[in-house]
PDB file of C-alpha atoms and ligand atoms in Angstrom:
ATOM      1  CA  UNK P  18      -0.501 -23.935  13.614  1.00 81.00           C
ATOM      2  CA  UNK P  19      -1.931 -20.979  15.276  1.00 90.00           C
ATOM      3  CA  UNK P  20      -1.976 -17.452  13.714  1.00 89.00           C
ATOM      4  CA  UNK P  21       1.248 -16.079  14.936  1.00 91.00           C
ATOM      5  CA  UNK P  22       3.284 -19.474  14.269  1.00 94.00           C
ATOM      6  CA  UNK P  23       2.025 -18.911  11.083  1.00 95.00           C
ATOM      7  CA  UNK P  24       3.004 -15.296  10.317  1.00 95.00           C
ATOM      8  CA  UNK P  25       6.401 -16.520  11.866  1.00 95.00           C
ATOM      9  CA  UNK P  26       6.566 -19.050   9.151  1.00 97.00           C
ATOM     10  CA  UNK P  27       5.336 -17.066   6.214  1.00 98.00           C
ATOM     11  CA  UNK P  28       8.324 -14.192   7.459  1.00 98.00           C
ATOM     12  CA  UNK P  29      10.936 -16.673   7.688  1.00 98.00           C
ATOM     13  CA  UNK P  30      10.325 -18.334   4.040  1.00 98.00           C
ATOM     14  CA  UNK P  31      10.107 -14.669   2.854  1.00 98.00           C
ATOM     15  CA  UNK P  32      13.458 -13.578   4.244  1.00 98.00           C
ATOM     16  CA  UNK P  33      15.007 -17.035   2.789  1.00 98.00           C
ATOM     17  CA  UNK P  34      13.600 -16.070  -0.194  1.00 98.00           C
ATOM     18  CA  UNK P  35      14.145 -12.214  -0.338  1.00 98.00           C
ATOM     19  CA  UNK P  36      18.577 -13.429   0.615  1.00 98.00           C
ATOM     20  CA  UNK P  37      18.500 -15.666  -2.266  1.00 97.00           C
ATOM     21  CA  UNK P  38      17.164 -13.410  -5.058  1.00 96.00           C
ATOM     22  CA  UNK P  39      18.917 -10.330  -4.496  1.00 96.00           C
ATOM     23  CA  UNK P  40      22.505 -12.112  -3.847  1.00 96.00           C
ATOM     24  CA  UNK P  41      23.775 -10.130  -6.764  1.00 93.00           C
ATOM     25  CA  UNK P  42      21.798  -6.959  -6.324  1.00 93.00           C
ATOM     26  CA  UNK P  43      23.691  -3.394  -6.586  1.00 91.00           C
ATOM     27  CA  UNK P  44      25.092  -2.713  -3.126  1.00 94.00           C
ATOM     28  CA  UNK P  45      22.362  -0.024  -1.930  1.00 94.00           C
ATOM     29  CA  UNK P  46      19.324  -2.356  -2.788  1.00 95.00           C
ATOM     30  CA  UNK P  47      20.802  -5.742  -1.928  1.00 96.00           C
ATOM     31  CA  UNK P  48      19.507  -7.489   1.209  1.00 98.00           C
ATOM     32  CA  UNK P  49      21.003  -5.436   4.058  1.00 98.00           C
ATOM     33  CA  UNK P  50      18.948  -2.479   2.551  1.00 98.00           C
ATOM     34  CA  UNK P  51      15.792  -4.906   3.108  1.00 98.00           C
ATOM     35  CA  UNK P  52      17.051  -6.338   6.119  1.00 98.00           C
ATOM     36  CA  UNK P  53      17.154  -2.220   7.246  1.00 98.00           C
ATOM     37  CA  UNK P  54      13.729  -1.395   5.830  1.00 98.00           C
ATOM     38  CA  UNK P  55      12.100  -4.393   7.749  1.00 98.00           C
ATOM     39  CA  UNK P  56      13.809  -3.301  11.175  1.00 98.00           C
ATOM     40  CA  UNK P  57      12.431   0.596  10.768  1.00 98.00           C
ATOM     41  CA  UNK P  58       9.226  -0.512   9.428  1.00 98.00           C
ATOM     42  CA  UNK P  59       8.963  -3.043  12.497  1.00 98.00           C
ATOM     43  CA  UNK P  60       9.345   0.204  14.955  1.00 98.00           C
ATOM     44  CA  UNK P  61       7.342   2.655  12.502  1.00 98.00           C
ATOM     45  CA  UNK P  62       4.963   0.132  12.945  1.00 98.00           C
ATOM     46  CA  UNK P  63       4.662  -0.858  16.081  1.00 98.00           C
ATOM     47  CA  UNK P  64       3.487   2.551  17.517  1.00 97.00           C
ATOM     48  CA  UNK P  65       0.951   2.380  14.591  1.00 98.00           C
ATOM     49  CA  UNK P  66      -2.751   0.889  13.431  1.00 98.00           C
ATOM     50  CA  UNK P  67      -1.564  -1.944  11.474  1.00 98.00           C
ATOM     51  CA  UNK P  68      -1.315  -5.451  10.266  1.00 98.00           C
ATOM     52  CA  UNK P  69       2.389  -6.248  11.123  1.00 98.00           C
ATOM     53  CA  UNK P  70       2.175  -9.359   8.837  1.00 98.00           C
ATOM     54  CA  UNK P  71       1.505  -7.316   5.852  1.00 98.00           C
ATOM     55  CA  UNK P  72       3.920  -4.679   7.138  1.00 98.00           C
ATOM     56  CA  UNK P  73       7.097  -6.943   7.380  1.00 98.00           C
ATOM     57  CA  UNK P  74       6.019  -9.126   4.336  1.00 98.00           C
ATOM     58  CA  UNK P  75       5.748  -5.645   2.173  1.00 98.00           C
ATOM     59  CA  UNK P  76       9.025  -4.237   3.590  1.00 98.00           C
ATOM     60  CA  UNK P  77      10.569  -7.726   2.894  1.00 98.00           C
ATOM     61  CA  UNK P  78       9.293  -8.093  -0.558  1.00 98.00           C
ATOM     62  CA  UNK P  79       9.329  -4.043  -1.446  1.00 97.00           C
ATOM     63  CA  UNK P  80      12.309  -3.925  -3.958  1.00 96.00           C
ATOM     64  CA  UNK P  81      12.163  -7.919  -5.004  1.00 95.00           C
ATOM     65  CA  UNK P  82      12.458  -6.656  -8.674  1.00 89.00           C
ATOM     66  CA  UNK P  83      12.794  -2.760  -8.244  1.00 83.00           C
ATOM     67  CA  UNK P  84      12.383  -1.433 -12.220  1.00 81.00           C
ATOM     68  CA  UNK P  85      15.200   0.445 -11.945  1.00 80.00           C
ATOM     69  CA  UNK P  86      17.194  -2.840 -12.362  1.00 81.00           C
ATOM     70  CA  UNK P  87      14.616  -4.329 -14.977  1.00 83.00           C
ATOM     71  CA  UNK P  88      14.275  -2.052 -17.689  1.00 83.00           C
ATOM     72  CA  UNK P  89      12.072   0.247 -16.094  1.00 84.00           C
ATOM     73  CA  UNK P  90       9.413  -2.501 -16.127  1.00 85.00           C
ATOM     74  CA  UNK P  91       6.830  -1.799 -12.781  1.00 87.00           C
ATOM     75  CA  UNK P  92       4.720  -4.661 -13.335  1.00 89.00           C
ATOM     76  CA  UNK P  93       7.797  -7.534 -12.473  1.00 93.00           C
ATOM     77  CA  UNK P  94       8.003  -6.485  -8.644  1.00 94.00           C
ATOM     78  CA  UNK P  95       4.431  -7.076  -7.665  1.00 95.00           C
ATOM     79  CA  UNK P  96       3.974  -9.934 -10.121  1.00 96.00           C
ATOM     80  CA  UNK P  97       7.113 -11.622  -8.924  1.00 97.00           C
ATOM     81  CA  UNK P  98       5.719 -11.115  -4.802  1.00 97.00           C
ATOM     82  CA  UNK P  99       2.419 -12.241  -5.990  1.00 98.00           C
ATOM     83  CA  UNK P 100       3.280 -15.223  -7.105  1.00 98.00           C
ATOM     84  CA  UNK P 101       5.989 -16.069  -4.185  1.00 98.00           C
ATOM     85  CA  UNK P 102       3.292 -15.632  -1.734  1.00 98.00           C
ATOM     86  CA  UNK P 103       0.626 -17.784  -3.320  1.00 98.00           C
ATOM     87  CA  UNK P 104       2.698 -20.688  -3.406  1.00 98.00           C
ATOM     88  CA  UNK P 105       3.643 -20.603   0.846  1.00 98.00           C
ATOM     89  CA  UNK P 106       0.127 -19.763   1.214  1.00 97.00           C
ATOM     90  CA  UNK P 107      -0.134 -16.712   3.025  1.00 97.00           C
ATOM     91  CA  UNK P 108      -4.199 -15.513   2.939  1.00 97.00           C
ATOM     92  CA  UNK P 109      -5.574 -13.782  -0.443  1.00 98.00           C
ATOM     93  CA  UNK P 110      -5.999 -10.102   1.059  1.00 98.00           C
ATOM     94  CA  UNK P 111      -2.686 -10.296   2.480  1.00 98.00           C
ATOM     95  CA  UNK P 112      -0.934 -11.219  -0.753  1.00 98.00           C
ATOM     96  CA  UNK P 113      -3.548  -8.592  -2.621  1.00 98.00           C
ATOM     97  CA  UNK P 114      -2.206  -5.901   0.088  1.00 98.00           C
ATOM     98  CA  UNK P 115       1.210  -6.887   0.103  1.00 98.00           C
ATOM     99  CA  UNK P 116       1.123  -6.811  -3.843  1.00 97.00           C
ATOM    100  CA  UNK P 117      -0.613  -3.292  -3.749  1.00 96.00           C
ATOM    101  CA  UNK P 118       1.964  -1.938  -1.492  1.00 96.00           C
ATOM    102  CA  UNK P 119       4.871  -2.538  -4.095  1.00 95.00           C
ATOM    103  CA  UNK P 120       2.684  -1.072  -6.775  1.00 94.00           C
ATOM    104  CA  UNK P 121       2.405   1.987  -4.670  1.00 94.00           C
ATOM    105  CA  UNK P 122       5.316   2.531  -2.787  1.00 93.00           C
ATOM    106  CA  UNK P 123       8.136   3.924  -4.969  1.00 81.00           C
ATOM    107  CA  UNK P 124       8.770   7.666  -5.933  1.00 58.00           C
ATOM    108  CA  UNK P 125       8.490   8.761  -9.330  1.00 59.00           C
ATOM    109  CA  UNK P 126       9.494  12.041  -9.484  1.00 49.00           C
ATOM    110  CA  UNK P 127       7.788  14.748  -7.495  1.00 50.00           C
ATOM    111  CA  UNK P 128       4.994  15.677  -9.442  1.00 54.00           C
ATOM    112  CA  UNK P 129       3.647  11.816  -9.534  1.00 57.00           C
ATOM    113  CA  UNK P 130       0.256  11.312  -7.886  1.00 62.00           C
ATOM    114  CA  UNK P 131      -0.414   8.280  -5.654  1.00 64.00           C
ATOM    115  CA  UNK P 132      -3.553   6.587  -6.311  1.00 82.00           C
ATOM    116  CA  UNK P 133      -3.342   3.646  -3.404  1.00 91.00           C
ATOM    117  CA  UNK P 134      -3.050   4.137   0.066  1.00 93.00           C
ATOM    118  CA  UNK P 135      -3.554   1.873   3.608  1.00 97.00           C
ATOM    119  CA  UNK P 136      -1.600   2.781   6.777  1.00 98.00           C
ATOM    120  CA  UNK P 137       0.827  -0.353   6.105  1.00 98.00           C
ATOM    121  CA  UNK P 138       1.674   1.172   2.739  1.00 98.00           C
ATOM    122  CA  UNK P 139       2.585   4.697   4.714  1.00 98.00           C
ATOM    123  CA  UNK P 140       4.314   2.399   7.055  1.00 98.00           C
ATOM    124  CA  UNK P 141       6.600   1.094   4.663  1.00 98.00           C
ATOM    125  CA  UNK P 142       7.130   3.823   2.670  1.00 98.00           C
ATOM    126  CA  UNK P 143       8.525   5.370   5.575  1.00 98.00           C
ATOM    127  CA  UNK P 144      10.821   2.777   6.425  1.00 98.00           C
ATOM    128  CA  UNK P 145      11.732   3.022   2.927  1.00 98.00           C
ATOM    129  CA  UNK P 146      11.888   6.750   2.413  1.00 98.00           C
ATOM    130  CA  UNK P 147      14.103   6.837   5.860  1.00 98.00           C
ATOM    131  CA  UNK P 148      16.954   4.328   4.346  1.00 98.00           C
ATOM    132  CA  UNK P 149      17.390   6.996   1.546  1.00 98.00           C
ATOM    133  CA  UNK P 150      18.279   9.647   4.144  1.00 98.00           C
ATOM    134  CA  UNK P 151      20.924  10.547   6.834  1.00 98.00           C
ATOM    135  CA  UNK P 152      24.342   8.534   6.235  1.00 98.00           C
ATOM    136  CA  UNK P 153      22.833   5.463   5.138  1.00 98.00           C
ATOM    137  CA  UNK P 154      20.960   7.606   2.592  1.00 98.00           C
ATOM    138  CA  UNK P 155      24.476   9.366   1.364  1.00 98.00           C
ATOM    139  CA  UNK P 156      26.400   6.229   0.828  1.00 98.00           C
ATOM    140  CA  UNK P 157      23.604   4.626  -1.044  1.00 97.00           C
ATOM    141  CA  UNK P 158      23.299   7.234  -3.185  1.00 97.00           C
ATOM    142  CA  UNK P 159      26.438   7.444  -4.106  1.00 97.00           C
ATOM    143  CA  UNK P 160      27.262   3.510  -4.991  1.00 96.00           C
ATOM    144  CA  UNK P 161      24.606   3.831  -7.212  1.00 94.00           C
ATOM    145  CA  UNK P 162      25.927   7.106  -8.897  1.00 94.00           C
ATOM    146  CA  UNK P 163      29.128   4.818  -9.200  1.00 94.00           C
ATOM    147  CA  UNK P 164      27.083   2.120 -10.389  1.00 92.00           C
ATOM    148  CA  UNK P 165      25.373   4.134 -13.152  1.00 90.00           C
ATOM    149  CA  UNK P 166      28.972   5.852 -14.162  1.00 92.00           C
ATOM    150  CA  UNK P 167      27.679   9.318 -12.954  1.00 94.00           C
ATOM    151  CA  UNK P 168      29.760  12.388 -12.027  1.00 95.00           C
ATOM    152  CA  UNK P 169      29.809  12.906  -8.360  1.00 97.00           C
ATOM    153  CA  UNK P 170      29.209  16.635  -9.272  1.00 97.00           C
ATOM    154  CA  UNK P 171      29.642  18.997 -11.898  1.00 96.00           C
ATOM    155  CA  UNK P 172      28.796  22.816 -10.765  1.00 95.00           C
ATOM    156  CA  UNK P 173      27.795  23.214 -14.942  1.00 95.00           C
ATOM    157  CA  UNK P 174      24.626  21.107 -14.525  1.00 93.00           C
ATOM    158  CA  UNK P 175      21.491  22.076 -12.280  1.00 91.00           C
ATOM    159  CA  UNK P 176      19.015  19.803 -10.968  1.00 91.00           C
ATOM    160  CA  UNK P 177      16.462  19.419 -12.410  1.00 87.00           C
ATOM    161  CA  UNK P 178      12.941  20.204 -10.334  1.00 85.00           C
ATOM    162  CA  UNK P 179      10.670  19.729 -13.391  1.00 84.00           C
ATOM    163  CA  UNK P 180      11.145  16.035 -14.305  1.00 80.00           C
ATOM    164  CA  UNK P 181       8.281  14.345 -15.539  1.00 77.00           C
ATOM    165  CA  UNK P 182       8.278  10.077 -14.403  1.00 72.00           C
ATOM    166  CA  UNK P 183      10.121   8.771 -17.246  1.00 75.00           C
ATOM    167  CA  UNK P 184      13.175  11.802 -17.422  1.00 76.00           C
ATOM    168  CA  UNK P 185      13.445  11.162 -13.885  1.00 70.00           C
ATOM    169  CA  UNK P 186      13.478   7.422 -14.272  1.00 70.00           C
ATOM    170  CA  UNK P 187      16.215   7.982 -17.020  1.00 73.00           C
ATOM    171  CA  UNK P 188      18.665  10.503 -15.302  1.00 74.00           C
ATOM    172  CA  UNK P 189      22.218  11.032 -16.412  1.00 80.00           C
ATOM    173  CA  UNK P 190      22.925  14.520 -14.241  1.00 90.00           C
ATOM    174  CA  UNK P 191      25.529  13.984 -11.239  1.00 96.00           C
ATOM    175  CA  UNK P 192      25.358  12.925  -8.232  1.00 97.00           C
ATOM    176  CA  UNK P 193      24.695  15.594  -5.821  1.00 97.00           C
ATOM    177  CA  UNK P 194      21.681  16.498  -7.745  1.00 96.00           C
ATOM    178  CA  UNK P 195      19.953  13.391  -6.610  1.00 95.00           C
ATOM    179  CA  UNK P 196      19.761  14.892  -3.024  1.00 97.00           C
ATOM    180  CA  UNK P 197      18.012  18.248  -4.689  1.00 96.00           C
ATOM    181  CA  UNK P 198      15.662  15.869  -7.113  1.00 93.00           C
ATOM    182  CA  UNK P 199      15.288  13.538  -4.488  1.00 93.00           C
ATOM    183  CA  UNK P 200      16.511  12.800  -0.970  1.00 96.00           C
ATOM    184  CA  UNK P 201      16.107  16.425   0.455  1.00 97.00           C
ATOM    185  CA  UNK P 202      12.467  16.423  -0.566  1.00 96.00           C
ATOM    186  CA  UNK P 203      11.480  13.263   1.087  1.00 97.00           C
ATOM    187  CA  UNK P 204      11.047  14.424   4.663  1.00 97.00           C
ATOM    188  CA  UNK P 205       8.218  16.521   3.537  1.00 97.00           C
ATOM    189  CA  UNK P 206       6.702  13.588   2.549  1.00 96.00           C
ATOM    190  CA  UNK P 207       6.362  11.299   5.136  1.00 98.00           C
ATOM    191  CA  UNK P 208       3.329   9.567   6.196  1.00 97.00           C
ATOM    192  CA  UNK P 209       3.756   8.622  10.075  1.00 98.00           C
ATOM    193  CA  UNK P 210       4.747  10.828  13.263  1.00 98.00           C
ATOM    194  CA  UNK P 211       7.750   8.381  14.046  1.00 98.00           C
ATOM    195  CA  UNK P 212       8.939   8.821  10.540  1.00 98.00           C
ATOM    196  CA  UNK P 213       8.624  12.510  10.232  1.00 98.00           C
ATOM    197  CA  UNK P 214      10.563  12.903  13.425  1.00 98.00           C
ATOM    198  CA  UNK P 215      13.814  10.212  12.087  1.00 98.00           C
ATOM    199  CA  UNK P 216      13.744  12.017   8.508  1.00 98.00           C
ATOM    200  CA  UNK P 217      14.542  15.490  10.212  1.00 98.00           C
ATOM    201  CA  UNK P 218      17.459  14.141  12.142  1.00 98.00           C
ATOM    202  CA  UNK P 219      18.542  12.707   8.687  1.00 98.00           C
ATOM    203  CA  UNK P 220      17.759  15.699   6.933  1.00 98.00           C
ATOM    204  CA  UNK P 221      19.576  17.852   8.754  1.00 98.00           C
ATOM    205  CA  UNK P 222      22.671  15.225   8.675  1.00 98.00           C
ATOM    206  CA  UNK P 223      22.307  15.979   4.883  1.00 98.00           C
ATOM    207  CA  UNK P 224      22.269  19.101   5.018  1.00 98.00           C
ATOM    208  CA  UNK P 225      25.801  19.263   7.042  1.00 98.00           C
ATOM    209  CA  UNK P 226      27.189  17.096   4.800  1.00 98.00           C
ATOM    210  CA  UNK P 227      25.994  19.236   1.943  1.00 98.00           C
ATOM    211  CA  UNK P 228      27.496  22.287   3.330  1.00 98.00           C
ATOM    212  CA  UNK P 229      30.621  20.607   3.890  1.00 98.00           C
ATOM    213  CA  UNK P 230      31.011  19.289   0.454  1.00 98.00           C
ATOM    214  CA  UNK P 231      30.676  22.854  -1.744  1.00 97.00           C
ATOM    215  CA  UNK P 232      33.247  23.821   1.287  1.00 98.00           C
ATOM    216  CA  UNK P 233      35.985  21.170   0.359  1.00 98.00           C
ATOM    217  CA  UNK P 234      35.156  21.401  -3.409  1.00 97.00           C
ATOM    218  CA  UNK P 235      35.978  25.189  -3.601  1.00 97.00           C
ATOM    219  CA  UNK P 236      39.012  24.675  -1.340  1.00 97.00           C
ATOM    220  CA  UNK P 237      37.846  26.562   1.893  1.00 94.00           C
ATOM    221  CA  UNK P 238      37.459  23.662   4.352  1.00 89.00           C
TER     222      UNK P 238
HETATM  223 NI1   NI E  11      13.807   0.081  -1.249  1.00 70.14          NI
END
């Protein structure tokens, strides 16, 4: 087989693979939110300096065992998309990259340093960071406030801007904090031109949305 049959091959087995294990995932990280991250990492990427292989297999395997559904356990993930790759075969340093990109890619709380970095990491990340935001990024958000029981908001509590990893890992406030803790810092802190650009249109979506909420909660809209 030449090399792009292959990488065809290698994607396909991955996406089989990537349906089948998160079948009963919560409905904001199940596969559509892959199938989403692959498609925006595809067009991050394309206008970028990358190995697409290691791109599409990272955004494909990025949340095959995200720790928020594990315990809190960081080490299942890259283990788990490791292993997966080694037995189709795909090259060592691609399964070393693609394994270093899951390490790396999550956010854990804003005043967590990264300490890996290659442009198909920022790539992803992106592509990641993006499905968080805009409308997508609202109704994620709050399934998985309903998922973890939260209050959608309660004026009493204020976000909290100080958490260290594990208090932000552990979270009980409501809802609408999330996008203070969270979603409205991202767009500062993405990595490519193309994804910079897509977060501000999403930002600002949140923002509206935002504005319109305190509006209907105190009865003027
Ligand atoms: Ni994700």
């Amino acid at each position: 087989m030449d090399e792009s049959t292959l990488s065809t091959n290698y994607i396909e087995r991955t996406v089989t693979y990537v349906k089948q294990e998160l079948i009963n995932a919560e409905g904001g990280h199940d596969w559509w939110h892959i199938h989403r991250v692959w498609q925006l990492a595809r067009h991050i990427g394309a206008k970028e300096q990358v190995d697409m292989l290691v791109v599409e297999l990272g955004a494909l395997l990025h949340d095959i065992a995200d720790s928020k559904f594990h315990n809190g356990d960081e080490s299942i993930g890259p283990q788990k998309a490791g292993n997966f790759l080694q037995s189709i075969g795909t090259p060592e340093p691609v399964t070393r990259h693609v394994v270093n990109i899951i390490q790396h890619i999550s956010f854990k709380g804003g005043n967590h340093r990264q300490e890996f970095f290659s442009p198909e990491l920022a790539v992803v990340q992106d592509a990641d960071r993006l499905d968080a935001l805009g409308a997508i990024g609202i109704a994620r958000t709050f399934n998985y406030g309903g998922f973890k029981n939260r209050p959608l908001y309660d004026p009493t509590i204020q976000p909290n801007l100080q958490m260290t990893k594990e208090q932000y890992k552990h979270s009980l406030g409501p809802t609408i904090n999330h996008f203070y803790e969270k979603l409205l810092l991202l767009k500062d802190r993405m990595n490519t031109t193309t994804g910079k650009i897509m977060a501000e249109e999403r930002h600002q979506f949140m923002e509206q949305f935002l504005r319109q909420f305190y509006a209907e909660w105190d009865g003027k809209a």
